[in-house]
Tab-separated table of C-alpha atoms in Angstrom:
chain	number	residue	atom	x	y	z
A	724	MET	CA	0.000	0.000	0.000
A	725	LEU	CA	2.807	2.392	0.899
A	726	LEU	CA	4.547	1.608	-2.403
A	727	LEU	CA	1.324	2.270	-4.307
A	728	LEU	CA	0.859	5.579	-2.485
A	729	CYS	CA	4.429	6.618	-3.288
A	730	ASN	CA	3.905	5.747	-6.951
A	731	LEU	CA	0.713	7.802	-7.070
A	732	ILE	CA	2.468	10.782	-5.479
A	733	ALA	CA	5.335	10.466	-7.965
A	734	LEU	CA	2.881	10.282	-10.867
A	735	THR	CA	1.101	13.393	-9.597
A	736	ILE	CA	4.418	15.254	-9.376
A	737	VAL	CA	5.327	14.233	-12.935
A	738	ARG	CA	1.946	15.381	-14.248
A	739	ALA	CA	2.291	18.687	-12.418
A	740	ALA	CA	5.738	19.169	-13.960
A	741	ASP	CA	4.335	18.346	-17.387
A	742	ASP	CA	1.522	20.872	-16.881
A	743	SER	CA	4.035	23.632	-16.151
A	744	ALA	CA	6.280	22.725	-19.068
A	745	PRO	CA	4.424	24.848	-21.677
A	746	ALA	CA	4.878	27.968	-19.520
A	747	GLU	CA	8.586	27.269	-19.134
A	748	MET	CA	8.995	26.694	-22.863
A	749	LEU	CA	6.952	29.781	-23.695
A	750	ALA	CA	9.316	31.868	-21.602
A	751	ARG	CA	12.315	30.470	-23.464
A	752	VAL	CA	10.710	31.340	-26.797
A	753	GLU	CA	9.315	34.750	-25.851
A	754	ASN	CA	11.980	36.273	-23.619
A	755	ALA	CA	15.102	38.184	-24.623
A	756	GLN	CA	17.993	35.931	-25.561
A	757	SER	CA	21.676	36.757	-25.405
A	758	PRO	CA	23.810	35.772	-27.166
A	759	ASN	CA	21.748	34.931	-30.237
A	760	ARG	CA	23.096	33.335	-33.407
A	761	GLN	CA	20.446	34.973	-35.584
A	762	GLY	CA	21.832	38.485	-34.999
A	763	LEU	CA	18.929	39.458	-32.739
A	764	ASP	CA	20.877	39.696	-29.515
A	765	GLY	CA	18.688	40.553	-26.541
A	766	TYR	CA	15.420	40.791	-28.471
A	767	THR	CA	12.163	39.531	-27.008
A	768	LEU	CA	9.767	37.897	-29.461
A	769	ARG	CA	7.619	41.023	-29.413
A	770	GLN	CA	10.694	43.093	-30.293
A	771	VAL	CA	11.562	40.702	-33.120
A	772	MET	CA	8.077	41.252	-34.551
A	773	ASP	CA	8.472	45.025	-34.236
A	774	ARG	CA	11.952	44.898	-35.782
A	775	PHE	CA	10.559	43.318	-38.953
A	776	HIS	CA	7.196	45.135	-38.936
A	777	VAL	CA	5.106	41.975	-38.628
A	778	PRO	CA	1.751	42.791	-36.995
A	779	GLY	CA	0.655	39.286	-36.051
A	780	VAL	CA	2.064	35.801	-35.498
A	781	SER	CA	0.451	32.511	-34.559
A	782	VAL	CA	2.424	29.472	-33.367
A	783	ALA	CA	1.691	25.829	-32.541
A	784	VAL	CA	4.402	23.561	-31.114
A	785	ILE	CA	4.401	19.765	-31.346
A	786	LYS	CA	5.972	17.576	-28.680
A	787	ASP	CA	5.624	13.798	-28.322
A	788	PHE	CA	3.158	13.633	-31.235
A	789	GLU	CA	0.796	16.121	-29.561
A	790	ILE	CA	0.239	19.864	-29.625
A	791	HIS	CA	2.206	21.063	-26.600
A	792	TRP	CA	1.062	24.670	-26.824
A	793	ALA	CA	-0.405	27.182	-29.245
A	794	LYS	CA	-0.531	30.950	-28.950
A	795	GLY	CA	-1.208	34.102	-30.930
A	796	TYR	CA	0.858	37.297	-30.774
A	797	GLY	CA	0.103	40.819	-31.939
A	798	VAL	CA	-2.853	41.856	-34.068
A	799	ALA	CA	-4.711	40.189	-36.906
A	800	ASP	CA	-5.491	43.557	-38.505
A	801	VAL	CA	-3.747	46.851	-37.737
A	802	GLU	CA	-6.873	48.759	-38.747
A	803	SER	CA	-9.315	46.963	-36.451
A	804	GLY	CA	-6.804	46.128	-33.728
A	805	ALA	CA	-8.253	42.620	-33.369
A	806	ALA	CA	-5.852	40.345	-31.523
A	807	VAL	CA	-4.397	37.198	-33.051
A	808	GLU	CA	-6.053	34.186	-31.411
A	809	THR	CA	-5.220	30.523	-31.894
A	810	ASN	CA	-8.264	30.221	-34.176
A	811	THR	CA	-7.350	33.255	-36.316
A	812	LEU	CA	-7.209	32.161	-39.956
A	813	PHE	CA	-4.149	32.838	-42.100
A	814	GLN	CA	-3.480	32.097	-45.744
A	815	ALA	CA	-1.372	28.944	-45.927
A	816	ALA	CA	-0.028	29.930	-49.362
A	817	SER	CA	2.170	27.082	-50.632
A	818	ILE	CA	1.505	24.966	-47.544
A	819	SER	CA	-1.718	24.327	-49.450
A	820	LYS	CA	0.354	21.964	-51.604
A	821	PRO	CA	1.188	19.200	-49.082
A	822	VAL	CA	-2.428	19.142	-47.870
A	823	ALA	CA	-3.527	18.836	-51.495
A	824	ALA	CA	-0.922	16.116	-52.023
A	825	MET	CA	-2.325	14.074	-49.148
A	826	ALA	CA	-5.735	14.193	-50.835
A	827	VAL	CA	-4.141	12.889	-54.041
A	828	VAL	CA	-2.377	10.059	-52.223
A	829	ARG	CA	-5.685	9.132	-50.566
A	830	ALA	CA	-7.315	9.016	-54.011
A	831	VAL	CA	-4.499	6.718	-55.143
A	832	GLN	CA	-4.987	4.544	-52.069
A	833	ASP	CA	-8.692	4.282	-52.944
A	834	GLY	CA	-7.864	3.107	-56.472
A	835	ARG	CA	-8.934	6.217	-58.376
A	836	PHE	CA	-5.639	6.375	-60.294
A	837	SER	CA	-1.919	5.748	-59.772
A	838	LEU	CA	0.842	8.173	-58.865
A	839	ASP	CA	2.616	6.946	-61.985
A	840	ASP	CA	-0.246	7.216	-64.471
A	841	ASP	CA	0.055	9.546	-67.451
A	842	ILE	CA	-1.731	12.679	-66.227
A	843	ASN	CA	-3.507	12.990	-69.581
A	844	THR	CA	-5.283	9.679	-68.897
A	845	ILE	CA	-6.746	11.241	-65.725
A	846	LEU	CA	-7.606	14.684	-67.097
A	847	THR	CA	-10.844	15.027	-69.066
A	848	SER	CA	-11.615	18.777	-69.221
A	849	TRP	CA	-8.146	19.812	-70.430
A	850	LYS	CA	-5.007	18.053	-71.624
A	851	LEU	CA	-1.345	18.827	-71.179
A	852	PRO	CA	-0.239	19.760	-74.713
A	853	ASP	CA	1.684	17.135	-76.664
A	854	SER	CA	5.439	17.553	-76.476
A	855	GLU	CA	8.515	15.730	-77.684
A	856	LEU	CA	9.790	16.119	-74.128
A	857	THR	CA	7.247	13.609	-72.824
A	858	ARG	CA	7.776	10.902	-75.428
A	859	GLY	CA	10.103	8.885	-73.216
A	860	HIS	CA	8.266	9.439	-69.951
A	861	PRO	CA	4.830	10.998	-69.460
A	862	VAL	CA	4.027	13.609	-66.852
A	863	THR	CA	2.595	11.844	-63.792
A	864	PRO	CA	0.954	12.868	-60.501
A	865	ARG	CA	4.176	11.903	-58.724
A	866	ALA	CA	6.150	14.271	-60.956
A	867	LEU	CA	3.640	17.108	-60.601
A	868	LEU	CA	3.600	16.931	-56.799
A	869	SER	CA	7.399	16.710	-56.467
A	870	HIS	CA	8.123	19.574	-58.902
A	871	THR	CA	9.977	17.252	-61.282
A	872	SER	CA	7.386	17.184	-64.080
A	873	GLY	CA	9.435	19.306	-66.480
A	874	LEU	CA	6.836	22.074	-66.509
A	875	GLY	CA	8.550	25.411	-66.796
A	876	ASP	CA	6.180	27.978	-65.331
A	877	GLY	CA	8.220	28.594	-62.179
A	878	PHE	CA	5.978	31.462	-61.164
A	879	GLY	CA	4.257	32.195	-57.910
A	880	PHE	CA	0.622	33.208	-57.929
A	881	PRO	CA	-0.071	36.886	-57.109
A	882	GLY	CA	-3.751	36.269	-56.429
A	883	TYR	CA	-6.691	38.518	-57.310
A	884	HIS	CA	-8.279	41.493	-55.613
A	885	PRO	CA	-11.628	40.343	-54.157
A	886	SER	CA	-13.500	42.609	-56.595
A	887	ALA	CA	-11.556	41.450	-59.673
A	888	PRO	CA	-12.747	38.741	-62.068
A	889	ARG	CA	-11.125	35.380	-61.406
A	890	PRO	CA	-10.151	32.853	-64.074
A	891	THR	CA	-11.163	29.224	-64.259
A	892	VAL	CA	-8.499	26.587	-63.720
A	893	VAL	CA	-8.364	25.925	-67.466
A	894	GLU	CA	-7.833	29.646	-68.159
A	895	ILE	CA	-4.994	29.643	-65.621
A	896	LEU	CA	-3.313	26.656	-67.275
A	897	ASN	CA	-3.697	28.204	-70.729
A	898	GLY	CA	-2.558	31.634	-69.553
A	899	SER	CA	-5.688	33.228	-71.006
A	900	LYS	CA	-7.588	36.211	-69.613
A	901	PRO	CA	-8.415	37.024	-66.892
A	902	SER	CA	-5.493	34.916	-65.648
A	903	ASN	CA	-2.565	37.023	-64.394
A	904	VAL	CA	0.065	34.307	-64.997
A	905	GLY	CA	1.490	32.714	-68.112
A	906	PRO	CA	0.621	29.305	-69.589
A	907	VAL	CA	1.883	26.026	-68.183
A	908	LEU	CA	4.295	24.542	-70.741
A	909	MET	CA	6.862	21.752	-70.881
A	910	GLU	CA	10.466	22.873	-70.521
A	911	ARG	CA	12.396	19.614	-70.002
A	912	PRO	CA	11.701	15.861	-69.797
A	913	PRO	CA	10.061	14.693	-66.563
A	914	PHE	CA	12.301	13.568	-63.675
A	915	THR	CA	15.442	15.158	-65.133
A	916	ALA	CA	15.557	18.210	-62.842
A	917	TYR	CA	13.752	19.908	-59.986
A	918	LYS	CA	11.933	23.180	-60.685
A	919	TYR	CA	9.252	24.494	-58.373
A	920	SER	CA	5.974	24.559	-60.266
A	921	GLY	CA	2.749	25.930	-58.867
A	922	GLY	CA	1.318	25.378	-62.319
A	923	GLY	CA	2.034	21.669	-62.042
A	924	VAL	CA	0.110	21.448	-58.786
A	925	THR	CA	-2.745	23.312	-60.476
A	926	VAL	CA	-2.793	20.635	-63.182
A	927	MET	CA	-3.232	18.109	-60.365
A	928	GLN	CA	-6.082	20.182	-58.921
A	929	LEU	CA	-7.902	19.877	-62.230
A	930	ALA	CA	-7.209	16.135	-62.353
A	931	MET	CA	-8.851	15.747	-58.934
A	932	THR	CA	-12.004	17.654	-59.914
A	933	ASP	CA	-12.177	15.739	-63.207
A	934	THR	CA	-11.947	12.482	-61.242
A	935	PHE	CA	-14.375	13.237	-58.409
A	936	ARG	CA	-16.775	15.549	-60.287
A	937	LYS	CA	-17.084	17.728	-57.194
A	938	PRO	CA	-15.859	21.195	-56.212
A	939	TYR	CA	-12.266	21.026	-55.066
A	940	PRO	CA	-12.930	22.312	-51.517
A	941	GLU	CA	-15.438	19.486	-50.969
A	942	ILE	CA	-12.942	16.875	-52.164
A	943	VAL	CA	-10.188	17.899	-49.760
A	944	GLN	CA	-12.653	18.409	-46.916
A	945	SER	CA	-13.916	14.835	-47.223
A	946	LEU	CA	-10.528	13.197	-47.829
A	947	VAL	CA	-8.212	15.139	-45.493
A	948	LEU	CA	-9.519	18.082	-43.481
A	949	GLY	CA	-12.522	16.310	-41.984
A	950	PRO	CA	-10.820	13.034	-41.021
A	951	ILE	CA	-7.880	14.815	-39.362
A	952	GLY	CA	-10.147	17.256	-37.533
A	953	MET	CA	-8.791	20.398	-39.190
A	954	SER	CA	-11.972	22.266	-38.298
A	955	ASP	CA	-10.521	25.745	-38.874
A	956	SER	CA	-9.288	24.954	-42.390
A	957	ALA	CA	-10.923	25.372	-45.790
A	958	TYR	CA	-10.048	25.926	-49.430
A	959	ASP	CA	-12.577	28.778	-49.585
A	960	GLN	CA	-11.622	31.310	-52.263
A	961	PRO	CA	-12.839	33.898	-51.798
A	962	LEU	CA	-13.299	33.397	-48.079
A	963	SER	CA	-16.887	33.133	-46.845
A	964	SER	CA	-18.202	36.017	-44.738
A	965	GLU	CA	-18.502	33.722	-41.698
A	966	ARG	CA	-14.865	32.628	-41.878
A	967	ASP	CA	-13.696	36.114	-42.815
A	968	ARG	CA	-14.704	37.333	-39.353
A	969	HIS	CA	-11.878	35.178	-37.967
A	970	ALA	CA	-9.341	35.934	-40.713
A	971	ALA	CA	-6.125	37.913	-40.488
A	972	ARG	CA	-5.498	40.810	-42.845
A	973	ALA	CA	-2.614	41.025	-45.306
A	974	HIS	CA	0.103	43.594	-44.480
A	975	ASN	CA	3.088	44.848	-46.441
A	976	GLY	CA	6.750	44.754	-45.457
A	977	ALA	CA	6.376	47.950	-43.435
A	978	GLY	CA	3.534	46.466	-41.395
A	979	ARG	CA	0.853	48.589	-43.044
A	980	ALA	CA	-2.511	47.196	-44.124
A	981	MET	CA	-2.810	46.272	-47.784
A	982	ASP	CA	-5.468	47.962	-49.924
A	983	ALA	CA	-7.621	44.829	-49.639
A	984	LYS	CA	-7.939	42.521	-46.658
A	985	TRP	CA	-6.560	39.651	-48.734
A	986	HIS	CA	-6.234	38.367	-52.279
A	987	ALA	CA	-8.265	35.445	-53.609
A	988	TYR	CA	-6.499	32.433	-55.136
A	989	PRO	CA	-8.413	30.218	-57.587
A	990	GLU	CA	-5.218	28.124	-57.718
A	991	LEU	CA	-6.620	26.289	-54.708
A	992	ALA	CA	-4.281	23.303	-54.471
A	993	ALA	CA	-1.208	25.487	-54.890
A	994	ALA	CA	-2.124	28.523	-52.786
A	995	GLY	CA	-5.755	28.556	-51.643
A	996	LEU	CA	-5.887	27.062	-48.140
A	997	TRP	CA	-6.959	29.133	-45.132
A	998	THR	CA	-5.899	27.529	-41.854
A	999	THR	CA	-4.272	27.920	-38.435
A	1000	PRO	CA	-0.982	26.663	-36.997
A	1001	THR	CA	-2.992	24.362	-34.728
A	1002	ASP	CA	-4.589	22.682	-37.741
A	1003	LEU	CA	-1.229	22.475	-39.530
A	1004	ALA	CA	0.187	20.828	-36.411
A	1005	LYS	CA	-2.643	18.278	-36.548
A	1006	PHE	CA	-1.714	17.607	-40.180
A	1007	ALA	CA	1.969	17.124	-39.334
A	1008	ILE	CA	1.162	14.884	-36.371
A	1009	GLU	CA	-1.032	12.681	-38.539
A	1010	ILE	CA	1.864	12.206	-40.964
A	1011	GLN	CA	4.248	11.431	-38.097
A	1012	LYS	CA	1.933	8.937	-36.429
A	1013	THR	CA	0.867	7.258	-39.666
A	1014	ALA	CA	4.502	6.798	-40.685
A	1015	LEU	CA	5.070	4.899	-37.433
A	1016	GLY	CA	1.901	2.828	-37.773
A	1017	ARG	CA	0.094	4.649	-34.942
A	1018	SER	CA	-2.730	6.231	-36.954
A	1019	SER	CA	-4.600	5.805	-40.225
A	1020	LYS	CA	-7.181	8.590	-40.317
A	1021	VAL	CA	-6.368	9.361	-43.955
A	1022	LEU	CA	-3.528	7.183	-45.230
A	1023	THR	CA	-2.036	3.801	-44.547
A	1024	GLN	CA	1.566	3.511	-43.423
A	1025	ALA	CA	2.570	2.415	-46.928
A	1026	SER	CA	0.743	5.340	-48.540
A	1027	VAL	CA	2.209	8.021	-46.275
A	1028	ARG	CA	5.698	6.824	-47.178
A	1029	GLU	CA	5.065	8.234	-50.660
A	1030	MET	CA	4.995	11.659	-49.005
A	1031	LEU	CA	8.237	10.990	-47.115
A	1032	THR	CA	10.356	9.346	-49.821
A	1033	PRO	CA	12.371	11.558	-52.212
A	1034	VAL	CA	11.538	10.951	-55.854
A	1035	GLY	CA	15.246	10.978	-56.710
A	1036	VAL	CA	15.575	14.494	-58.119
A	1037	GLY	CA	15.850	17.343	-55.621
A	1038	ASP	CA	14.712	17.284	-51.999
A	1039	TYR	CA	11.023	16.727	-52.589
A	1040	ALA	CA	8.786	13.751	-52.048
A	1041	VAL	CA	5.105	13.771	-53.021
A	1042	GLY	CA	4.002	17.163	-51.708
A	1043	LEU	CA	6.608	17.646	-48.989
A	1044	GLY	CA	10.096	19.062	-48.769
A	1045	LEU	CA	12.575	16.817	-46.944
A	1046	SER	CA	15.796	17.738	-45.177
A	1047	LYS	CA	18.423	15.855	-43.202
A	1048	LEU	CA	19.998	17.945	-40.475
A	1049	GLY	CA	22.648	16.022	-38.558
A	1050	GLN	CA	20.942	12.826	-37.456
A	1051	GLY	CA	17.479	14.308	-37.864
A	1052	TRP	CA	15.138	13.836	-40.816
A	1053	TYR	CA	12.561	16.604	-41.142
A	1054	PHE	CA	9.615	17.201	-43.453
A	1055	GLY	CA	7.745	20.431	-44.011
A	1056	HIS	CA	6.833	23.280	-46.331
A	1057	GLY	CA	6.859	27.062	-46.438
A	1058	GLY	CA	4.443	29.503	-47.964
A	1059	SER	CA	4.279	33.086	-49.236
A	1060	ASN	CA	1.126	34.840	-50.426
A	1061	TRP	CA	0.324	38.532	-50.819
A	1062	GLY	CA	0.745	39.837	-47.260
A	1063	PHE	CA	1.240	36.442	-45.595
A	1064	GLN	CA	4.259	34.244	-44.754
A	1065	CYS	CA	4.170	30.838	-43.060
A	1066	ASP	CA	6.074	27.617	-42.446
A	1067	PHE	CA	5.857	24.260	-40.743
A	1068	ILE	CA	8.518	21.665	-40.004
A	1069	ALA	CA	8.314	18.337	-38.186
A	1070	HIS	CA	10.705	15.519	-37.324
A	1071	ARG	CA	10.118	12.305	-39.226
A	1072	LEU	CA	10.521	10.012	-36.197
A	1073	LYS	CA	10.716	11.925	-32.931
A	1074	GLY	CA	7.283	13.496	-32.718
A	1075	TYR	CA	8.175	17.176	-32.540
A	1076	GLY	CA	7.689	20.172	-34.803
A	1077	VAL	CA	6.315	23.684	-35.125
A	1078	ALA	CA	3.884	25.586	-37.355
A	1079	ILE	CA	4.171	29.371	-37.648
A	1080	MET	CA	1.945	31.785	-39.581
A	1081	THR	CA	2.319	35.548	-40.006
A	1082	ASN	CA	0.294	38.330	-41.619
A	1083	GLY	CA	3.149	40.380	-43.042
A	1084	ASP	CA	5.304	40.334	-46.161
A	1085	ALA	CA	8.391	40.496	-43.922
A	1086	GLY	CA	7.377	37.487	-41.856
A	1087	ARG	CA	10.182	35.153	-42.936
A	1088	PRO	CA	12.911	36.324	-40.496
A	1089	VAL	CA	10.380	36.209	-37.660
A	1090	ILE	CA	9.471	32.648	-38.642
A	1091	ASP	CA	13.132	31.662	-38.771
A	1092	GLU	CA	13.764	33.149	-35.326
A	1093	ILE	CA	10.771	31.448	-33.720
A	1094	ARG	CA	11.681	28.122	-35.279
A	1095	ALA	CA	15.248	28.442	-34.005
A	1096	ARG	CA	14.073	29.359	-30.507
A	1097	VAL	CA	11.665	26.427	-30.374
A	1098	ALA	CA	14.363	24.064	-31.643
A	1099	ALA	CA	16.779	25.236	-28.968
A	1100	ALA	CA	14.231	25.143	-26.159
A	1101	TYR	CA	13.165	21.597	-26.986
A	1102	GLY	CA	16.594	20.256	-27.933
A	1103	TRP	CA	15.829	19.385	-31.536
A	1104	ASP	CA	18.328	17.624	-33.774
A	1105	SER	CA	20.795	19.855	-35.579
A	1106	LEU	CA	18.758	22.930	-36.460
A	1107	ASP	CA	20.522	26.303	-36.451
A	1108	LYS	CA	19.640	27.427	-32.946
A	1109	PRO	CA	20.108	30.546	-30.864
A	1110	VAL	CA	22.041	30.065	-27.652
A	1111	LEU	CA	19.598	29.995	-24.742
A	1112	ARG	CA	20.740	31.005	-21.266
């Protein structure tokens, strides 16, 4: 009995220590740090935001395959003064791509098509133009989602003012009005080089709607967002009035409000997701746990490996960037839309990571600093860290 009582007391002490851990880690992320390898010696997190004119930041930290803490900083809109909350929506920009890729891999798992099928056998409403460059190897979903398809657009998407006419996906791919980007054309044979291609991901968006015969937001909601519980996420473009009440505003590099609250992105798979760091953390955790055979809400263990295995050209797998830092394998993705910057990174095996979203064009150095502080506080493998004292 005495031994049992001692064990219960010890367990209570451990739980109490665990409960206080987020506060301790928050202090190590938020407080002034000196020295600091990022050149921000003695800056608090609030001062880092002010230094780079970033009005608002939202963060979610993963530890042991769970969200350890999430918090908002600053304001969602400098004009209204509304505070950033953990449920404040930000544009995910190119982080839309790995979420879209998971939906594709789920479609493959369900037998809709293969990652190695000729994309023109999947497309029905538009075809990738014939090219001598694809005679030896066709463009495939695997190539499109790893930026090795040979498509040469290489452009980012500037988006559209909410009052401006928006093109269809076919008009975007053809580069015809009112599209504000050029056509998607072959530049080299598939799998011979890496070149980032938002246009290629947009081709895959069309392939998904051709296959499912449903609006793209409904497809990803049913395949990915719903099963994972990403309740604050949607590919709504433009954003619905209900969700817009919780949305951050776009700001320029000086921290001033843009002339519109945000731009709309009909290139949904490439740039159209609205979400929160908490939901992105849920997404990353599902990948981590599925890879270890601990979950299967969307994909099987075999299927998720497609998203974690380099295709052989560049550092990309299907939808995700991969990096090896010391002994640590990480996966993740960054994003940059008009007035928004964001990033998430997670360890392949060890169950930790962080998602960071900002509402300013100058958000990248703030993201880098927060990521470095989190990595140092939690003792991550081999990331460039500030020195914490």
